[in-house]
Amino acid sequence: MEPSLKIALRLYAETAEYQSRLRSATHMVEEAWERDGRKCFVAWSGGKDSGAVAHMVCEVSRGEIPIWHWDYGMYMPRPFEEEILHMASSLGIRNLTVDYRGSNPSNTAGMRAFFGILAKRRRENDWTTWLSSLRREESSRRKAIIAEGGQVFPIADWTWRDVWAYHVANDLPWHSAYDRYGPVLGWDRVRFVSFFDPDMERFGGLALDGVLIPEFKNRRGGHRNSSQLSIT
């Protein structure tokens, strides 16, 4: 991220607008923690939005709220996945469950697998309260999901500027992929999902990945089993 943008974000983090949104988000997390305790959980992708929520949740619960992470397997370069897991301790994550998509090239049902495994984990662990990182600003679909309710959305009303200001103000890490894609797509539009993934082809992801991370084009993530991790 450009130094000038970091300076601007630090200044923005001191404004009444940002502080109001931060207080509101923190209050929502505190209420959920007091009401539901370890039945709360966060789905953390390694991206900026879920990273902000994971950090906020871990600050409130002192790391007790479970964090669930979905490893995209062959569609997440292994150095990128290792970087995600390395970031966990800096975000205050101590109770981390990791599930793995698998390495079958014919498996393009990534999101169906995601929700299927997540539902299984929720039943097993009695995770009833999803502290979601969805934001209205991102898309009309996400705006509709938030309107439906059923989850807790601490940062639903945050803008991209709020999310980045939270990271900068708290000196939190973000994935290095953002520093490749941000200057090209814009820091207001850049997202972190998966790479060389057929599920993302309709968004133009395959072509862009080939340009920005060509070294990973023909490299596939190796197989490993799902695991339960405790990071301190």
CSV table of C-alpha atoms in Angstrom, one decimal, residues 72-75 100-113 196-199 220-221:
chain,number,residue,atom,x,y,z
A,72,TYR,CA,-9.2,-23.4,-1.0
A,73,GLY,CA,-6.7,-26.2,-1.7
A,74,MET,CA,-5.5,-26.3,-5.3
A,75,TYR,CA,-7.0,-22.8,-5.9
A,100,TYR,CA,-9.6,-28.1,3.2
A,101,ARG,CA,-11.4,-28.0,-0.1
A,102,GLY,CA,-9.3,-30.8,-1.7
A,103,SER,CA,-7.1,-31.2,-4.7
A,104,ASN,CA,-9.3,-32.8,-7.3
A,105,PRO,CA,-9.1,-30.7,-10.5
A,106,SER,CA,-12.7,-31.7,-11.4
A,107,ASN,CA,-14.0,-30.2,-8.1
A,108,THR,CA,-15.4,-26.8,-9.2
A,109,ALA,CA,-18.2,-26.8,-6.6
A,110,GLY,CA,-16.1,-24.8,-4.2
A,111,MET,CA,-18.8,-22.7,-2.6
A,112,ARG,CA,-21.2,-25.7,-2.2
A,113,ALA,CA,-18.4,-27.6,-0.5
A,196,PHE,CA,-7.0,-19.7,-11.0
A,197,ASP,CA,-10.4,-20.9,-9.8
A,198,PRO,CA,-13.1,-21.8,-12.4
A,199,ASP,CA,-15.7,-20.5,-10.0
A,220,ARG,CA,-1.5,-26.9,-7.4
A,221,GLY,CA,-2.0,-27.2,-3.7
